[in-house]
Amino acid sequence: MAEIVIVPDDQVAGELAAEAILRRLIDEPEPVLGLATGSTPTSTYHAMVRRAAGQDWLKNLKAFALDEYVGLPDGHPESYAEVLRREFIEPMGLVPAQVMLPPGGLDGLSTAAAQYEAAIADAGGIDVQILGIGTDGHIGFNEPGSSLASRTRVKTLAESTRRDNARFFSSLDEVPVHCITQGLGTVLDSRHLILLAFGAHKADAIAAAVEGPVSASLPASVVQLHPHVTVLVDEPAAAKFKHGDYYRFAYANKFEWQRL
Ligand code: F6R
């Protein structure tokens, strides 16, 4: 089962996630981190920057983004390449070549996904993958109906995801229709998954992901098949858990060596 940790707010979650990520990566000769975008990982990235920006070992870090919009012009401020440059790459003191994203340009799109999979494999796989969850239960941009064994590929965004993400654009029409995303099978290959969910609007999705049936209809439920998952949620996002009391009790009674 996943370890589920209910915390007061996203700041506490960000500190815990950053501590666990850095502790894991710092000991790897060739550390590989998986990056999510959107609002959810912001507190984690800020905490990572506060704790580790510019440290020498980061020179060996490689990172792979989960997903990217398809068809946005190069340098579009809401492309995930730009968001990660602003929020993670530059503040951490990394050089852009250390962080790869699935390419969202229309040229070469039909072969880009396989090349991205090969690049992750060449790097030795992902040590820690940060995940957010969509209100429809997606992780990466694996919308409901995605194969639980899927690999990186081009997908069509769900209308609800386009509406959720319209807040980053000036209108719904500007939100791309297509994306390129690591698949659920790709995500499962990462060695540690850290899934974050904040806010009451995520409560149904995160409860279904960790307590509901494993189903392509709720793509995040695939994390139940992974042996090492940490789920960090704030109180509003935890509101729909059936076993919330147990998660709190288990976390309060951990041994010191059982840190995240
Ligand atoms: C983005 C990603 C998505 C988001 C999800 C939640 O890279 O992987 O699955 O994590 O759409 O988005 P926010 O965090 O903006 O609520």
CSV table of C-alpha atoms and ligand atoms in Angstrom, one decimal:
chain,number,residue,atom,x,y,z
A,1,MET,CA,0.0,0.0,0.0
A,2,ALA,CA,1.0,3.6,-0.5
A,3,GLU,CA,2.1,5.5,2.5
A,4,ILE,CA,-0.4,8.3,2.9
A,5,VAL,CA,0.6,11.4,4.9
A,6,ILE,CA,-1.9,14.1,5.8
A,7,VAL,CA,-0.3,17.4,6.5
A,8,PRO,CA,-1.7,20.9,7.4
A,9,ASP,CA,-0.9,22.5,4.1
A,10,ASP,CA,1.1,22.4,0.9
A,11,GLN,CA,4.1,24.2,2.5
A,12,VAL,CA,4.6,21.3,5.0
A,13,ALA,CA,4.1,18.8,2.2
A,14,GLY,CA,6.7,20.6,0.1
A,15,GLU,CA,9.3,20.5,2.9
A,16,LEU,CA,8.7,16.8,3.4
A,17,ALA,CA,8.8,16.0,-0.3
A,18,ALA,CA,11.9,18.0,-0.8
A,19,GLU,CA,13.7,16.4,2.1
A,20,ALA,CA,12.8,12.9,0.8
A,21,ILE,CA,13.8,13.7,-2.8
A,22,LEU,CA,17.1,15.2,-1.9
A,23,ARG,CA,18.0,12.5,0.6
A,24,ARG,CA,17.4,9.9,-2.1
A,25,LEU,CA,19.1,11.7,-4.9
A,26,ILE,CA,22.2,13.0,-3.2
A,27,ASP,CA,23.6,9.4,-2.7
A,28,GLU,CA,23.1,8.4,-6.3
A,29,PRO,CA,26.2,8.7,-8.6
A,30,GLU,CA,23.8,9.5,-11.5
A,31,PRO,CA,20.6,10.9,-9.9
A,32,VAL,CA,17.5,11.1,-12.1
A,33,LEU,CA,14.4,13.1,-11.0
A,34,GLY,CA,11.0,13.1,-12.6
A,35,LEU,CA,9.3,16.5,-12.7
A,36,ALA,CA,5.6,17.4,-12.8
A,37,THR,CA,4.3,20.8,-13.7
A,38,GLY,CA,1.2,22.7,-12.8
A,39,SER,CA,0.5,24.3,-9.4
A,40,THR,CA,0.9,21.3,-7.2
A,41,PRO,CA,4.8,20.9,-7.2
A,42,THR,CA,5.5,24.6,-6.6
A,43,SER,CA,6.0,24.3,-2.8
A,44,THR,CA,8.3,21.2,-3.3
A,45,TYR,CA,10.4,23.1,-5.9
A,46,HIS,CA,10.7,26.1,-3.6
A,47,ALA,CA,11.8,23.9,-0.7
A,48,MET,CA,14.3,22.1,-3.0
A,49,VAL,CA,15.7,25.4,-4.1
A,50,ARG,CA,16.0,26.6,-0.4
A,51,ARG,CA,17.7,23.5,0.6
A,52,ALA,CA,20.0,22.6,-2.3
A,53,ALA,CA,20.3,25.3,-5.0
A,54,GLY,CA,23.8,25.4,-6.5
A,55,GLN,CA,25.1,22.4,-4.6
A,56,ASP,CA,27.9,20.6,-6.3
A,57,TRP,CA,26.3,17.2,-6.6
A,58,LEU,CA,23.5,18.7,-8.7
A,59,LYS,CA,26.0,18.8,-11.6
A,60,ASN,CA,25.3,15.1,-12.0
A,61,LEU,CA,21.5,15.4,-11.9
A,62,LYS,CA,19.3,14.6,-14.8
A,63,ALA,CA,15.6,15.3,-14.9
A,64,PHE,CA,12.8,14.3,-17.1
A,65,ALA,CA,9.4,16.1,-17.3
A,66,LEU,CA,6.2,14.1,-17.3
A,67,ASP,CA,4.5,15.9,-20.1
A,68,GLU,CA,4.3,18.9,-22.4
A,69,TYR,CA,1.6,20.6,-24.5
A,70,VAL,CA,1.7,19.9,-28.2
A,71,GLY,CA,1.7,22.8,-30.7
A,72,LEU,CA,2.6,25.8,-28.5
A,73,PRO,CA,5.2,28.1,-30.2
A,74,ASP,CA,8.7,27.8,-28.9
A,75,GLY,CA,9.2,30.0,-25.8
A,76,HIS,CA,5.4,30.2,-25.0
A,77,PRO,CA,5.3,31.2,-21.3
A,78,GLU,CA,2.9,28.4,-20.5
A,79,SER,CA,4.8,25.7,-22.3
A,80,TYR,CA,6.1,23.3,-19.6
A,81,ALA,CA,9.6,23.9,-20.9
A,82,GLU,CA,9.3,27.5,-19.9
A,83,VAL,CA,7.5,26.8,-16.7
A,84,LEU,CA,10.2,24.4,-15.6
A,85,ARG,CA,12.9,26.9,-16.7
A,86,ARG,CA,11.4,29.6,-14.5
A,87,GLU,CA,10.3,27.5,-11.5
A,88,PHE,CA,13.0,24.8,-11.3
A,89,ILE,CA,15.9,24.9,-13.7
A,90,GLU,CA,17.2,28.4,-13.1
A,91,PRO,CA,16.4,28.7,-9.4
A,92,MET,CA,18.2,25.3,-8.8
A,93,GLY,CA,21.2,26.5,-10.7
A,94,LEU,CA,20.9,23.7,-13.3
A,95,VAL,CA,21.9,24.1,-17.0
A,96,PRO,CA,19.0,23.5,-19.4
A,97,ALA,CA,20.6,20.4,-21.0
A,98,GLN,CA,20.2,18.6,-17.6
A,99,VAL,CA,16.4,18.7,-17.9
A,100,MET,CA,14.6,16.9,-20.8
A,101,LEU,CA,10.9,17.3,-21.7
A,102,PRO,CA,8.9,15.3,-24.3
A,103,PRO,CA,9.1,17.6,-27.3
A,104,GLY,CA,5.8,19.3,-28.1
A,105,GLY,CA,6.7,20.7,-31.5
A,106,LEU,CA,4.8,19.4,-34.5
A,107,ASP,CA,7.9,18.5,-36.4
A,108,GLY,CA,9.0,14.9,-35.7
A,109,LEU,CA,6.1,14.4,-33.3
A,110,SER,CA,5.3,10.9,-34.5
A,111,THR,CA,8.7,9.6,-33.4
A,112,ALA,CA,9.3,11.9,-30.4
A,113,ALA,CA,7.7,9.7,-27.8
A,114,ALA,CA,9.8,6.6,-28.5
A,115,GLN,CA,13.0,8.8,-28.4
A,116,TYR,CA,11.9,10.1,-25.0
A,117,GLU,CA,11.4,6.6,-23.7
A,118,ALA,CA,14.9,5.7,-24.9
A,119,ALA,CA,16.4,8.8,-23.3
A,120,ILE,CA,14.9,7.8,-19.9
A,121,ALA,CA,16.2,4.3,-20.3
A,122,ASP,CA,19.6,5.5,-21.3
A,123,ALA,CA,19.7,7.6,-18.1
A,124,GLY,CA,19.1,4.4,-16.1
A,125,GLY,CA,15.5,5.2,-15.3
A,126,ILE,CA,13.9,7.7,-12.9
A,127,ASP,CA,14.8,7.5,-9.2
A,128,VAL,CA,12.1,9.7,-7.8
A,129,GLN,CA,9.0,10.8,-9.8
A,130,ILE,CA,7.0,13.8,-8.5
A,131,LEU,CA,3.3,13.6,-9.5
A,132,GLY,CA,0.2,15.8,-9.2
A,133,ILE,CA,-3.3,14.6,-9.9
A,134,GLY,CA,-6.0,16.1,-12.1
A,135,THR,CA,-9.6,16.5,-10.9
A,136,ASP,CA,-10.5,13.7,-13.4
A,137,GLY,CA,-7.8,11.4,-11.8
A,138,HIS,CA,-5.1,11.9,-14.5
A,139,ILE,CA,-1.4,11.7,-13.7
A,140,GLY,CA,0.9,13.2,-16.3
A,141,PHE,CA,-1.6,13.8,-19.0
A,142,ASN,CA,-2.9,10.2,-18.9
A,143,GLU,CA,-6.6,11.0,-19.1
A,144,PRO,CA,-9.4,8.5,-18.1
A,145,GLY,CA,-9.3,5.5,-20.4
A,146,SER,CA,-5.5,5.4,-20.6
A,147,SER,CA,-4.0,2.0,-20.7
A,148,LEU,CA,-2.4,1.1,-17.3
A,149,ALA,CA,0.6,-0.2,-19.4
A,150,SER,CA,0.9,2.9,-21.6
A,151,ARG,CA,4.2,4.4,-22.6
A,152,THR,CA,5.1,7.9,-23.6
A,153,ARG,CA,2.7,9.0,-26.5
A,154,VAL,CA,0.7,11.8,-27.9
A,155,LYS,CA,-2.7,12.2,-26.2
A,156,THR,CA,-5.8,14.4,-26.5
A,157,LEU,CA,-6.6,16.4,-23.4
A,158,ALA,CA,-10.0,16.0,-21.8
A,159,GLU,CA,-12.3,19.0,-21.9
A,160,SER,CA,-12.3,19.1,-18.1
A,161,THR,CA,-8.4,19.3,-18.0
A,162,ARG,CA,-8.5,22.0,-20.7
A,163,ARG,CA,-11.0,23.9,-18.5
A,164,ASP,CA,-8.9,23.4,-15.4
A,165,ASN,CA,-5.8,24.6,-17.1
A,166,ALA,CA,-7.4,27.6,-18.8
A,167,ARG,CA,-6.4,29.6,-15.8
A,168,PHE,CA,-2.9,29.7,-17.2
A,169,PHE,CA,-4.0,31.0,-20.6
A,170,SER,CA,-6.0,34.1,-21.6
A,171,SER,CA,-8.9,31.9,-22.9
A,172,LEU,CA,-10.0,28.3,-23.1
A,173,ASP,CA,-9.5,28.4,-26.9
A,174,GLU,CA,-5.7,29.0,-26.3
A,175,VAL,CA,-5.3,25.8,-24.3
A,176,PRO,CA,-3.8,23.1,-26.6
A,177,VAL,CA,-5.9,20.1,-27.5
A,178,HIS,CA,-3.0,17.7,-27.6
A,179,CYS,CA,-0.1,16.8,-25.3
A,180,ILE,CA,2.7,14.4,-25.2
A,181,THR,CA,3.0,12.5,-21.9
A,182,GLN,CA,4.9,9.7,-20.2
A,183,GLY,CA,2.5,6.7,-20.0
A,184,LEU,CA,1.3,5.0,-16.9
A,185,GLY,CA,3.7,2.1,-17.5
A,186,THR,CA,6.5,4.7,-17.8
A,187,VAL,CA,5.5,6.2,-14.5
A,188,LEU,CA,5.4,2.8,-12.8
A,189,ASP,CA,9.0,2.2,-13.9
A,190,SER,CA,10.2,5.0,-11.6
A,191,ARG,CA,11.7,3.7,-8.4
A,192,HIS,CA,9.8,6.0,-6.0
A,193,LEU,CA,6.6,7.9,-6.7
A,194,ILE,CA,5.7,11.0,-4.7
A,195,LEU,CA,2.1,12.0,-5.4
A,196,LEU,CA,0.9,15.3,-4.1
A,197,ALA,CA,-2.7,16.6,-3.8
A,198,PHE,CA,-3.9,19.9,-2.3
A,199,GLY,CA,-7.3,21.5,-2.0
A,200,ALA,CA,-10.9,20.3,-1.7
A,201,HIS,CA,-11.2,20.1,-5.5
A,202,LYS,CA,-8.7,17.2,-5.4
A,203,ALA,CA,-10.4,15.2,-2.6
A,204,ASP,CA,-12.6,12.9,-4.8
A,205,ALA,CA,-9.8,12.1,-7.2
A,206,ILE,CA,-7.1,11.3,-4.6
A,207,ALA,CA,-9.5,9.2,-2.5
A,208,ALA,CA,-10.5,7.2,-5.6
A,209,ALA,CA,-6.8,6.9,-6.6
A,210,VAL,CA,-5.6,5.3,-3.4
A,211,GLU,CA,-8.8,3.6,-2.1
A,212,GLY,CA,-10.9,2.9,-5.1
A,213,PRO,CA,-10.5,0.1,-7.6
A,214,VAL,CA,-7.5,0.1,-9.9
A,215,SER,CA,-9.0,1.2,-13.2
A,216,ALA,CA,-8.1,2.9,-16.4
A,217,SER,CA,-11.1,5.1,-15.7
A,218,LEU,CA,-9.2,6.7,-12.8
A,219,PRO,CA,-5.6,6.6,-14.2
A,220,ALA,CA,-3.9,7.7,-10.9
A,221,SER,CA,-5.2,4.5,-9.3
A,222,VAL,CA,-2.3,2.8,-11.1
A,223,VAL,CA,-0.1,3.9,-8.2
A,224,GLN,CA,-1.6,1.1,-6.2
A,225,LEU,CA,0.5,-1.3,-8.3
A,226,HIS,CA,3.7,0.4,-7.4
A,227,PRO,CA,5.8,-0.9,-4.4
A,228,HIS,CA,7.0,2.5,-3.2
A,229,VAL,CA,4.5,5.3,-3.3
A,230,THR,CA,4.3,8.3,-0.9
A,231,VAL,CA,1.1,10.3,-1.1
A,232,LEU,CA,1.2,13.8,0.5
A,233,VAL,CA,-2.1,15.6,0.9
A,234,ASP,CA,-3.4,18.6,2.8
A,235,GLU,CA,-6.4,18.5,5.1
A,236,PRO,CA,-9.0,19.6,2.4
A,237,ALA,CA,-7.7,17.1,-0.1
A,238,ALA,CA,-7.9,14.4,2.6
A,239,ALA,CA,-11.6,15.0,3.3
A,240,LYS,CA,-12.9,12.0,1.3
A,241,PHE,CA,-10.6,9.3,2.6
A,242,LYS,CA,-12.4,6.3,4.1
A,243,HIS,CA,-9.3,5.4,6.2
A,244,GLY,CA,-8.0,8.9,7.1
A,245,ASP,CA,-7.8,8.1,10.8
A,246,TYR,CA,-5.7,5.1,10.1
A,247,TYR,CA,-3.3,7.0,7.9
A,248,ARG,CA,-2.8,9.6,10.6
A,249,PHE,CA,-2.3,6.9,13.3
A,250,ALA,CA,0.2,5.0,11.2
A,251,TYR,CA,2.2,8.2,10.4
A,252,ALA,CA,2.3,9.2,14.1
A,253,ASN,CA,3.6,5.8,15.0
A,254,LYS,CA,6.4,5.4,12.5
A,255,PHE,CA,9.8,4.3,13.5
A,256,GLU,CA,12.6,6.8,12.9
A,257,TRP,CA,14.1,4.6,10.2
A,258,GLN,CA,10.8,4.6,8.4
A,259,ARG,CA,11.2,8.2,7.3
A,260,LEU,CA,9.6,9.0,3.9
B,1,F6R,C1,1.6,18.2,-15.2
B,1,F6R,C2,0.9,17.0,-14.7
B,1,F6R,C3,-0.5,17.0,-14.4
B,1,F6R,C4,-0.8,17.9,-13.2
B,1,F6R,C5,-2.3,17.9,-12.9
B,1,F6R,C6,-2.6,18.8,-11.7
B,1,F6R,O1,2.9,18.0,-15.4
B,1,F6R,O2,1.6,16.0,-14.7
B,1,F6R,O3,-0.9,15.7,-14.1
B,1,F6R,O4,-0.1,17.4,-12.1
B,1,F6R,O5,-3.0,18.3,-14.0
B,1,F6R,O6,-2.4,20.1,-12.0
B,1,F6R,P1,-2.3,21.2,-10.9
B,1,F6R,O7,-1.1,20.9,-10.1
B,1,F6R,O8,-2.1,22.5,-11.7
B,1,F6R,O9,-3.5,21.2,-10.1
